[in-house]
mmCIF file of C-alpha atoms in Angstrom:
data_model
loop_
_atom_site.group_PDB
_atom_site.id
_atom_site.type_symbol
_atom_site.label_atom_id
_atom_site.label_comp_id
_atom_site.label_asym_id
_atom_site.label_seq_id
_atom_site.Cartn_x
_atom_site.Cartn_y
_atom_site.Cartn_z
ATOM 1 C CA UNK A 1 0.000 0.000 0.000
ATOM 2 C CA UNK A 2 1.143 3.517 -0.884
ATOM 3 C CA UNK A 3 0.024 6.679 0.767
ATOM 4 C CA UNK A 4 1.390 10.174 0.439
ATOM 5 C CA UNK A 5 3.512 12.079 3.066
ATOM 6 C CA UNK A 6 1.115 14.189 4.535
ATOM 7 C CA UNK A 7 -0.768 11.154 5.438
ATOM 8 C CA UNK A 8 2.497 9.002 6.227
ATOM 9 C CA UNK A 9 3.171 11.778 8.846
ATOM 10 C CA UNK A 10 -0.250 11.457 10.419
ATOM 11 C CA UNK A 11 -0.442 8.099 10.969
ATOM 12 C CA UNK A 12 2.981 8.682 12.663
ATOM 13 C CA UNK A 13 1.607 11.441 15.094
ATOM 14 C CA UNK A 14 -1.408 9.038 15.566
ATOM 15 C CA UNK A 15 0.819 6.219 16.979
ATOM 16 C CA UNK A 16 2.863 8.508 19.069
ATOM 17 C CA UNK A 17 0.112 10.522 20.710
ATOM 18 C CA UNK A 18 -2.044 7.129 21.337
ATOM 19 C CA UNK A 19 0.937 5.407 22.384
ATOM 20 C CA UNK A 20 1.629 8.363 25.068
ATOM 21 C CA UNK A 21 -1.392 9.291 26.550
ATOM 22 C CA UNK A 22 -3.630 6.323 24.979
ATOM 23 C CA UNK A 23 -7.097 7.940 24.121
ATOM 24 C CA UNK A 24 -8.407 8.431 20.624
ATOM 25 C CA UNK A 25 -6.784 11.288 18.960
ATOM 26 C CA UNK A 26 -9.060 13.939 17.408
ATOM 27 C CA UNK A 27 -7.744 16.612 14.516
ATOM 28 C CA UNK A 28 -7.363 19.381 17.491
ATOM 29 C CA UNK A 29 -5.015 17.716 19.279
ATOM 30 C CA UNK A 30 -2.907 16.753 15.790
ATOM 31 C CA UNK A 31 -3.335 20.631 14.934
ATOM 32 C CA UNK A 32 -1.245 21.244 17.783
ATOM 33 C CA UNK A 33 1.062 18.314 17.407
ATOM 34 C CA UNK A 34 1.805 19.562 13.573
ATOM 35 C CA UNK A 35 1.963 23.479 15.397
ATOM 36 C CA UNK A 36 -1.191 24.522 13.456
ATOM 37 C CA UNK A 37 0.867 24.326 10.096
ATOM 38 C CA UNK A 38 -2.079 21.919 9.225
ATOM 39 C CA UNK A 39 -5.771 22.737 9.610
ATOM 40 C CA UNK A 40 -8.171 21.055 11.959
ATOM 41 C CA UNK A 41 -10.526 20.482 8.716
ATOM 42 C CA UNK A 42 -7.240 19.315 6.581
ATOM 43 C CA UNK A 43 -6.770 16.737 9.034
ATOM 44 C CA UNK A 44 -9.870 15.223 9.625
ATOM 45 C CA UNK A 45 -10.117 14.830 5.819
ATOM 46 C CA UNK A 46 -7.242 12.494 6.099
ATOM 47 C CA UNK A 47 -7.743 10.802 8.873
ATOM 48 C CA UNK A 48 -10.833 9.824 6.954
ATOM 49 C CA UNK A 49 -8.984 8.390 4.093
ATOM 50 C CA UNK A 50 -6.711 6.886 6.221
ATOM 51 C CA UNK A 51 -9.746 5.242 8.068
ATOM 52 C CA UNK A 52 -11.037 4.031 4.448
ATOM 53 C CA UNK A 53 -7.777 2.479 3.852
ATOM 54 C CA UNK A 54 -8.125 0.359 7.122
ATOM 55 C CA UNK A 55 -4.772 1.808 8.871
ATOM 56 C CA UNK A 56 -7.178 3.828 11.702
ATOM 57 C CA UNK A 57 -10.156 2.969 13.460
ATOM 58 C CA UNK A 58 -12.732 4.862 15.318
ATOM 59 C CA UNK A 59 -13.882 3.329 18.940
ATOM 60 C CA UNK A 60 -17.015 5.464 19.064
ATOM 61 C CA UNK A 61 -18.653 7.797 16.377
ATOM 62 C CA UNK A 62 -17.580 10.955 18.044
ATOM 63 C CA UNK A 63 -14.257 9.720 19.434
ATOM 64 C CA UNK A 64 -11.237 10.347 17.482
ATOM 65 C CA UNK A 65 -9.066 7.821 15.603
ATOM 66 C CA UNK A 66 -6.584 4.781 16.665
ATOM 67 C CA UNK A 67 -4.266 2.850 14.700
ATOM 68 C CA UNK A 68 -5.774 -0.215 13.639
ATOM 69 C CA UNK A 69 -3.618 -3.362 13.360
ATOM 70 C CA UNK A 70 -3.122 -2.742 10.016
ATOM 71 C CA UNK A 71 -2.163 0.926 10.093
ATOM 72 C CA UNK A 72 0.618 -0.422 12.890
ATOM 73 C CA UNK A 73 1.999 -2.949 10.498
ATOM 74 C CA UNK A 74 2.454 -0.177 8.148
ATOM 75 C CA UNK A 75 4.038 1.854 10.465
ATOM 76 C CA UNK A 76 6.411 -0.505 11.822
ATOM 77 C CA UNK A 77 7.299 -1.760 7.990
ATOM 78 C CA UNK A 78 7.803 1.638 6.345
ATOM 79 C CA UNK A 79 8.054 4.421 8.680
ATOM 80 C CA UNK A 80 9.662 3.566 11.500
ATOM 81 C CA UNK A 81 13.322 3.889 9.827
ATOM 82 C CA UNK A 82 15.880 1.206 9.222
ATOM 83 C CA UNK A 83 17.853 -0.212 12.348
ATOM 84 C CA UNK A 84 20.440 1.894 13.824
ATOM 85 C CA UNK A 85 18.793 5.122 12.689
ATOM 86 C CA UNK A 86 17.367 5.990 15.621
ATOM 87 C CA UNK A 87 20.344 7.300 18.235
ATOM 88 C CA UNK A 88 20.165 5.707 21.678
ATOM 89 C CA UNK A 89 21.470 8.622 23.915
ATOM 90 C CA UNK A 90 25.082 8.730 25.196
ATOM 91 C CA UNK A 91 23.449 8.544 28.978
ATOM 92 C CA UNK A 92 21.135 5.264 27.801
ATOM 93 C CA UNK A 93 24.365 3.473 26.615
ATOM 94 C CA UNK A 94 26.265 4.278 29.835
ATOM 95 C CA UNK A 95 23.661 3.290 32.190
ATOM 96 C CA UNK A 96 22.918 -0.242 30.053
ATOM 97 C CA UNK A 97 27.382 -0.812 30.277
ATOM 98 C CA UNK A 98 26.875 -0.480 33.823
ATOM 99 C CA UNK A 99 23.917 -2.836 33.699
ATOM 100 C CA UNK A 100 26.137 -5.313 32.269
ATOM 101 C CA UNK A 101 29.421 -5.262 33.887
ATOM 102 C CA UNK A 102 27.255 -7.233 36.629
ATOM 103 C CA UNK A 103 26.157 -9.931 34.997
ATOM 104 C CA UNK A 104 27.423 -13.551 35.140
ATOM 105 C CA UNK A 105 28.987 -14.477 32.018
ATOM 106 C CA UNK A 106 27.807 -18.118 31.333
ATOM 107 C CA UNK A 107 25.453 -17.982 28.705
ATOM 108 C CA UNK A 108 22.592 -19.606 30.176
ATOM 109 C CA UNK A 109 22.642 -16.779 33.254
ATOM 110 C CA UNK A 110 23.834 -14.453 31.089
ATOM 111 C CA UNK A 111 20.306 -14.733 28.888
ATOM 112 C CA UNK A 112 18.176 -14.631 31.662
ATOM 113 C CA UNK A 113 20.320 -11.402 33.303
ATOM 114 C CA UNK A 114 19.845 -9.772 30.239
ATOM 115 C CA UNK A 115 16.160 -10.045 29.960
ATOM 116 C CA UNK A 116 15.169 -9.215 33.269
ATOM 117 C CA UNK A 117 17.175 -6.304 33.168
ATOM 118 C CA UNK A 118 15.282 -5.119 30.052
ATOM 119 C CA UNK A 119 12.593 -5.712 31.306
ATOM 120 C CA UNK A 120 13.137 -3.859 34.601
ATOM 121 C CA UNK A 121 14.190 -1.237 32.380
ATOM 122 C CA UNK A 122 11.362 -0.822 30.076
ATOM 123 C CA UNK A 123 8.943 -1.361 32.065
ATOM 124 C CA UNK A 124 7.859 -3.640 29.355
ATOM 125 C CA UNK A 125 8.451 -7.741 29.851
ATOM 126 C CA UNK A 126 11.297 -9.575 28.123
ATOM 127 C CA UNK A 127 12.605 -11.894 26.768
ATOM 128 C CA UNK A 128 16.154 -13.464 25.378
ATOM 129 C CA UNK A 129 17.421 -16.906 24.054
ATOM 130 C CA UNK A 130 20.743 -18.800 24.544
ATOM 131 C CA UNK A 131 23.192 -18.302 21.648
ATOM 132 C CA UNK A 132 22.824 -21.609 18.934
ATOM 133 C CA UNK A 133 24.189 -22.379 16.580
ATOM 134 C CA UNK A 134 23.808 -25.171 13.779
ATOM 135 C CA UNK A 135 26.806 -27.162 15.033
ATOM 136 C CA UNK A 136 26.644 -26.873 18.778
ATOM 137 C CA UNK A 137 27.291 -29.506 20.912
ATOM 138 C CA UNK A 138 28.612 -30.947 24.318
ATOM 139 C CA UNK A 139 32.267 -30.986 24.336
ATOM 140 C CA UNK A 140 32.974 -32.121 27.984
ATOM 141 C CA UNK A 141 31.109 -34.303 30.441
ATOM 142 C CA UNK A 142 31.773 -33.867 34.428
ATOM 143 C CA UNK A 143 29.925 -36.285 36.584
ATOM 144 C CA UNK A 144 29.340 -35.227 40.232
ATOM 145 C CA UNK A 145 28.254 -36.836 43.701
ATOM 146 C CA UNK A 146 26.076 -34.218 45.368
ATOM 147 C CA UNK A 147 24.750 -36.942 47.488
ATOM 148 C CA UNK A 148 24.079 -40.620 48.355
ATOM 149 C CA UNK A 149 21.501 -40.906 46.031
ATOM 150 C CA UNK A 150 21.824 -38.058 43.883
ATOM 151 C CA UNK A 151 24.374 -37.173 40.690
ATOM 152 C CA UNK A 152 24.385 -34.034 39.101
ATOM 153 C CA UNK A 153 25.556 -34.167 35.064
ATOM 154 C CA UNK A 154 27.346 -30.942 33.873
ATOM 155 C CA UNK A 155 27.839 -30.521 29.971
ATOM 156 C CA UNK A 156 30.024 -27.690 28.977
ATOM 157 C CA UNK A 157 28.949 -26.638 25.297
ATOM 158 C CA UNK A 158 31.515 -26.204 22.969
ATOM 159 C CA UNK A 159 30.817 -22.400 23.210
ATOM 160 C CA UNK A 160 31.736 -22.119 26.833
ATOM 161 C CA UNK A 161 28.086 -22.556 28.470
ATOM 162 C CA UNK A 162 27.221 -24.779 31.132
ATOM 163 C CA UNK A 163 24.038 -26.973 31.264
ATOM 164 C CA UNK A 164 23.438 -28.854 34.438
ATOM 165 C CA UNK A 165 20.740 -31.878 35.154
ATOM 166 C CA UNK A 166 20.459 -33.988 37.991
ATOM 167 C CA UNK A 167 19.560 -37.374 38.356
ATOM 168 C CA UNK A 168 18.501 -39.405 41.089
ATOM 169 C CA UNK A 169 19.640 -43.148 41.773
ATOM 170 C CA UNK A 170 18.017 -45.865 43.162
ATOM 171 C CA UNK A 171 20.810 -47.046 45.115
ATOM 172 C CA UNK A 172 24.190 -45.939 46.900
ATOM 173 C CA UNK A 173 25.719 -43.071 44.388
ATOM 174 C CA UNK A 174 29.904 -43.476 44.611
ATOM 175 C CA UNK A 175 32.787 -41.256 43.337
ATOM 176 C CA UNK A 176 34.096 -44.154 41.685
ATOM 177 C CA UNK A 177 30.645 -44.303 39.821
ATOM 178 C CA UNK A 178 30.763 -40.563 38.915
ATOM 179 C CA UNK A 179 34.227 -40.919 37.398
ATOM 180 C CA UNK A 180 33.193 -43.973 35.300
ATOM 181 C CA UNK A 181 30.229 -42.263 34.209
ATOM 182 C CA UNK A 182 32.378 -39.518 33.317
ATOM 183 C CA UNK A 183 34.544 -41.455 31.101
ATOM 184 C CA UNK A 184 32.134 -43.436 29.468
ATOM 185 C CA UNK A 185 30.266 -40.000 28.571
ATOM 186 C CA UNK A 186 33.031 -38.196 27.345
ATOM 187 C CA UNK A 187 34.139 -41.280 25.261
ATOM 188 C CA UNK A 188 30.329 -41.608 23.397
ATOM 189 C CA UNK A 189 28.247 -38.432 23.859
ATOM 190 C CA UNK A 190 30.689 -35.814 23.172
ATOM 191 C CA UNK A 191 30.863 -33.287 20.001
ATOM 192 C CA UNK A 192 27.677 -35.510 19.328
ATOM 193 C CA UNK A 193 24.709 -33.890 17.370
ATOM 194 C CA UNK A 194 21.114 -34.752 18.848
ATOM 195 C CA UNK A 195 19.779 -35.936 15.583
ATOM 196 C CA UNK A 196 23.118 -38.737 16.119
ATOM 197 C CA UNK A 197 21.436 -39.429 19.834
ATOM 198 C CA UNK A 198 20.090 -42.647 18.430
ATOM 199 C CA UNK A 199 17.889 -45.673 20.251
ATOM 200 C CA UNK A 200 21.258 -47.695 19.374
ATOM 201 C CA UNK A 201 23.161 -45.037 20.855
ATOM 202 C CA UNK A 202 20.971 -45.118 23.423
ATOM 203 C CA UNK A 203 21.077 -49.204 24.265
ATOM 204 C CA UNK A 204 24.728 -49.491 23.804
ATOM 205 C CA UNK A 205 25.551 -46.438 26.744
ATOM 206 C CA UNK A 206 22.532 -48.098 28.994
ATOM 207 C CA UNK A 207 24.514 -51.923 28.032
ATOM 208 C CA UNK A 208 28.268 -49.857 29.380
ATOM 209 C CA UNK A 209 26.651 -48.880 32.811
ATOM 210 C CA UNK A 210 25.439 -50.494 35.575
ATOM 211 C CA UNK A 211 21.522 -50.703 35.487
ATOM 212 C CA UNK A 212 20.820 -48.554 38.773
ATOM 213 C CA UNK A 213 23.146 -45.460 36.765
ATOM 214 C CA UNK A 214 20.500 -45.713 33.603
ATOM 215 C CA UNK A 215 19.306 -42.122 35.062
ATOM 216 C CA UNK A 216 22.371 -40.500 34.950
ATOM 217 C CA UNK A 217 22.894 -41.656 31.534
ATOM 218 C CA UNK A 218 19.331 -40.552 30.682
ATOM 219 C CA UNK A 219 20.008 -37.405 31.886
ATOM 220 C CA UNK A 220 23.251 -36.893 29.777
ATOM 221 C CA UNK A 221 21.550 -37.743 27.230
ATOM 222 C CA UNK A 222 18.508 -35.160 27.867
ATOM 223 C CA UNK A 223 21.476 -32.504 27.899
ATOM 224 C CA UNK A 224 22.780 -33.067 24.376
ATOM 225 C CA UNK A 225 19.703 -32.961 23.240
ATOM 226 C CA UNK A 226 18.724 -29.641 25.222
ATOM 227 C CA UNK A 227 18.514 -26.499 22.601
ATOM 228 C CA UNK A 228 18.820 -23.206 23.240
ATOM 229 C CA UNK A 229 16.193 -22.125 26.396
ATOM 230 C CA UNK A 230 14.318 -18.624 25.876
ATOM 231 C CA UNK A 231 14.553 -16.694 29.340
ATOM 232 C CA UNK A 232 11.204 -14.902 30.344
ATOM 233 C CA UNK A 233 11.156 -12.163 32.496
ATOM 234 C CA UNK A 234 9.030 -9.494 33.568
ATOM 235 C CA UNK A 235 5.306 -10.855 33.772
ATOM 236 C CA UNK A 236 4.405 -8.068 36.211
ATOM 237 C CA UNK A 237 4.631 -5.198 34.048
ATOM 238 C CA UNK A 238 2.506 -6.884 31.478
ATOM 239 C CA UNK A 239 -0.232 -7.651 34.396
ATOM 240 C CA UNK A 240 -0.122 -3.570 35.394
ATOM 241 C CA UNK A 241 -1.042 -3.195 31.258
ATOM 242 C CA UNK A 242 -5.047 -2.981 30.264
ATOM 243 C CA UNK A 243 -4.411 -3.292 26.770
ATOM 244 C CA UNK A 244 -2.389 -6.869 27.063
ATOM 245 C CA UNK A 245 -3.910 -7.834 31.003
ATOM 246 C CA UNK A 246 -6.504 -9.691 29.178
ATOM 247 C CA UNK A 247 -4.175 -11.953 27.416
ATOM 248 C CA UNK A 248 -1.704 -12.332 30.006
ATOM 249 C CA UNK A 249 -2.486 -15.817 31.193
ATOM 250 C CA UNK A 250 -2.625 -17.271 27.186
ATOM 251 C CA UNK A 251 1.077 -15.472 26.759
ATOM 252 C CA UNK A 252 2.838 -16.934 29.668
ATOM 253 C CA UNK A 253 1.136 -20.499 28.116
ATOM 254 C CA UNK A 254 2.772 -19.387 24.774
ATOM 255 C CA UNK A 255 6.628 -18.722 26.898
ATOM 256 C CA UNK A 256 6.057 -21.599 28.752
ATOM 257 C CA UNK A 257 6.865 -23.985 26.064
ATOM 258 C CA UNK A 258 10.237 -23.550 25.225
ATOM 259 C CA UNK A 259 9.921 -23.988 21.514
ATOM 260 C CA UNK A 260 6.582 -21.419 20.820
ATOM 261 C CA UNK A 261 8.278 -18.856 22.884
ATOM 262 C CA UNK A 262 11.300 -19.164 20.739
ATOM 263 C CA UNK A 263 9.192 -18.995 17.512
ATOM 264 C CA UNK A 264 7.400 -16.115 18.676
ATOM 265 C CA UNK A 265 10.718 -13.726 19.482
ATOM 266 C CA UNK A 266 13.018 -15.605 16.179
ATOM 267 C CA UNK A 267 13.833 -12.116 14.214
ATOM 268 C CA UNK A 268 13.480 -12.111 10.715
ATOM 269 C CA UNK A 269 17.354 -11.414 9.260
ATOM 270 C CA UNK A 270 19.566 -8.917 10.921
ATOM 271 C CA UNK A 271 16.658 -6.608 11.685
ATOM 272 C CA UNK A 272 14.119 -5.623 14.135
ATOM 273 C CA UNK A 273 11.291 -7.616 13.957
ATOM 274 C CA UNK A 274 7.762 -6.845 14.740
ATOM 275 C CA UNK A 275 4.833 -9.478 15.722
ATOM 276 C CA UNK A 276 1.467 -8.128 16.352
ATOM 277 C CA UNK A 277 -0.565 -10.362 18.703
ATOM 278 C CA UNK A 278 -3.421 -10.299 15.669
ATOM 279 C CA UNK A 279 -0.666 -12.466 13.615
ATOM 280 C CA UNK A 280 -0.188 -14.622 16.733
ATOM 281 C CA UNK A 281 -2.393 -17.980 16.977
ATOM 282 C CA UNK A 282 -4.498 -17.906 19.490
ATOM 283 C CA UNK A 283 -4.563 -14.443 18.549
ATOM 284 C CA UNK A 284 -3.192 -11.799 21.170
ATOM 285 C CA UNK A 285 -5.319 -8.373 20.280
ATOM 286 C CA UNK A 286 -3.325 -5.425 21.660
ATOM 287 C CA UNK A 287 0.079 -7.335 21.857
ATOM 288 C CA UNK A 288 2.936 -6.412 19.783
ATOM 289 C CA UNK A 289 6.326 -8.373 20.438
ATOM 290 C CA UNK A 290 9.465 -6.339 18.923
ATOM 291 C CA UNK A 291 12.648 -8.871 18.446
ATOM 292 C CA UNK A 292 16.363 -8.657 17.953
ATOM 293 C CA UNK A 293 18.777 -11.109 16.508
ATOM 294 C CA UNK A 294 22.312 -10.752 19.014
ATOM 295 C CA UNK A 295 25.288 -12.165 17.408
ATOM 296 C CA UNK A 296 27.640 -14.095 20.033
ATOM 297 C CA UNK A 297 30.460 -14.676 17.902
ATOM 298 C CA UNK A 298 32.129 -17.958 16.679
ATOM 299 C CA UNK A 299 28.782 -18.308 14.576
ATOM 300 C CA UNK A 300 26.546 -18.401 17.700
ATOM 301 C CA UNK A 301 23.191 -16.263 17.583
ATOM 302 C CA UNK A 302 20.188 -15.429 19.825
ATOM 303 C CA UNK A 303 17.381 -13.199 20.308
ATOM 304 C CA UNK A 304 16.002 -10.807 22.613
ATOM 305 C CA UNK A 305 12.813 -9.188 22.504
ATOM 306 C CA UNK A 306 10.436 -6.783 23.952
ATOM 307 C CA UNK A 307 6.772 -7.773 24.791
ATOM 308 C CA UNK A 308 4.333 -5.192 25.683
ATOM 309 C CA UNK A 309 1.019 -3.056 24.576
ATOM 310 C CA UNK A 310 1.119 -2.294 20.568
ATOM 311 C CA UNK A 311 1.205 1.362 22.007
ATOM 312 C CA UNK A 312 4.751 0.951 23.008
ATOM 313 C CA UNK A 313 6.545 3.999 22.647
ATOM 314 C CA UNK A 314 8.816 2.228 19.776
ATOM 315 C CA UNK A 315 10.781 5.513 19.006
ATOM 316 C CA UNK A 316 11.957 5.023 22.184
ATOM 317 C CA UNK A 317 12.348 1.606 22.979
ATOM 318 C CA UNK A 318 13.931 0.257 19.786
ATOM 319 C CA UNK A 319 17.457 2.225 20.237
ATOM 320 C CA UNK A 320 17.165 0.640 23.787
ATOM 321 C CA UNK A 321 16.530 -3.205 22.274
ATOM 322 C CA UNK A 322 19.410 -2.407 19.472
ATOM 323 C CA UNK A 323 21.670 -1.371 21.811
ATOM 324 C CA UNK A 324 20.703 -4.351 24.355
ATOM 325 C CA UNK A 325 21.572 -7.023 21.445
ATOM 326 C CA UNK A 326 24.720 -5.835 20.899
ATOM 327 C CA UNK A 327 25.943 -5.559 24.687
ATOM 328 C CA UNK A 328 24.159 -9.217 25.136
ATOM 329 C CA UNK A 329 26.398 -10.598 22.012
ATOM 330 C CA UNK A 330 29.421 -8.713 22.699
ATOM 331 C CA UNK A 331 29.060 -10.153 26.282
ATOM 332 C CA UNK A 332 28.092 -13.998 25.091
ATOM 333 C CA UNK A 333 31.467 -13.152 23.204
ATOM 334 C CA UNK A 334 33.800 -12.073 25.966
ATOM 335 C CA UNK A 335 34.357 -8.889 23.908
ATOM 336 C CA UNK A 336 35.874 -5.907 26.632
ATOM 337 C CA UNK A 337 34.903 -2.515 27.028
ATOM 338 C CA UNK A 338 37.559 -0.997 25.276
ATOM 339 C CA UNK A 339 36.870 -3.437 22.093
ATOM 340 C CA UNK A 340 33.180 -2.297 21.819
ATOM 341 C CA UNK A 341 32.064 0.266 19.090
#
């Protein structure tokens, strides 16, 4: 869909002005937003057309106008400017290095840090995923006794993160066990795809151990196969919003599965991404989700993402999620301070 400027530039007042104060906007209230350079009678001619052309909606006859879903998709696809062109400012970036000279750097914490530290603040809930990447894998094994009957399995990934699972025995657990456990793990299930995790696999690890270890083994096994977790944070601030309270309880369904809530923040290229909640299924009315691809170096990606009210104040808040990715990858990648840019 084309439209001319002048109406390009109302739709964007529109969507500012409803996403700040979030009533209906009438043409006196653009008149002032435009200085009076534009009549009252100009405007509502246009917001008329624009209403014709689906991108604004009007709640009551003698209310003013909304965006529509449509008239946000337009905005976010052709007005809102290409990545990077809006400038975070110098005290944003400051105040977000600070933010992350605190975190833990293992990827897994790192993720979850990130996100509910966006979240916190935004004011907005978040969310991040661990970095993946096609050819990930375990590349050590460590088997440890945390108790008689209990083992705990730690898998560091051949990008540096840690994944942890523990498994419970049915008899006495020893250290001798854990270090033949160890070996027999980091003989068979290392630099190991999970598509190669086969039942023969399977039978021929569970045929090496003793019978009362088959958890432990199970639970290896469960890590290899483990992908990269999303990390959801910041429910609360979604629960204080009337546009997406409604839908709360179906979107936390959505995150709680590991693999939706990955689908729903998975960026489209090296861009930000925006979902409304209409193109969500079950459909979300009045949620928008705004994603970022991070890049963690050594091929490793993730995403983070923002999920609020499709009246976020996305002038805003996009510099902020930009700028977020890249601290999150240059973290993920040990980068330094002084080797930022």
């Amino acid at each position: 869909m084309a439209i001319d400027r002048r109406k390009q530039r109302i739709l964007e007042a529109i969507v500012a002005l409803y996403a700040a104060d979030g009533e209906p906007v009438g043409s006196g209230l653009l008149a002032n937003y435009f200085d009076m350079a534009v009549s009252s009678a100009t405007l509502r001619n246009e917001m008329a057309a624009l209403t014709r052309l689906g991108l604004l909606e009007q709640p009551h006859t003698s209310a003013g106008r909304v965006p529509s879903p449509q008239g946000y998709r337009y905005y976010l696809n052709n007005l809102l400017g290409a990545p990077g062109a809006i400038v975070l400012p110098p005290e944003d970036k400051a105040r977000i290095d600070d933010l992350f000279a605190t975190m833990d750097a293992e990827p897994e914490k790192l993720a979850q840090s990130a996100a509910r530290t966006l979240a916190d603040y935004t004011g907005l809930a978040a969310a991040a995923t661990t970095p993946q990447a096609d050819d990930l894998c375990i590349a050590h094994f460590e088997v440890v006794q945390v108790g008689r009957y209990t083992a705990a399995v730690l898998a560091v990934t051949s990008a540096g993160g840690v994944r942890t699972r523990v498994a419970r025995v049915g008899e006495g657990f020893t250290r001798g066990d854990a270090q033949a456990l160890a070996a027999l793990l980091n003989r068979s299930l290392t630099f190991v795809v999970p598509e190669d995790v086969t039942d023969a696999l399977t039978a021929e690890l569970l045929e090496a151990a003793p019978p009362r270890l088959a958890p432990v083994v199970r639970a290896a096994e469960a890590l290899v196969r483990t992908g990269p977790q999303v990390c959801f944070e910041g429910a609360q601030y979604l629960a204080q919003d009337q546009d997406v309270r409604k839908n709360l309880g179906t979107l936390l369904e959505l995150f709680s599965d590991n693999e939706t809530g990955r689908a729903l923040i998975e960026p489209q290229g090296n861009k930000v991404t925006a979902t409304l909640g209409e193109d969500i299924r079950p459909e979300l009315p009045g949620v928008c989700i705004v994603s970022r691809r991070y890049l963690a170096g050594g091929g490793l990606t993730g995403a983070v993402a923002l999920v609020g009210s499709n009246r976020m104040a996305y002038h805003h808040l996009i510099p902020i999620l930009e700028y977020f990715a890249t601290k999150l990858g240059q973290s993920m990648s040990g980068k330094k301070q002084e080797e930022q840019i």
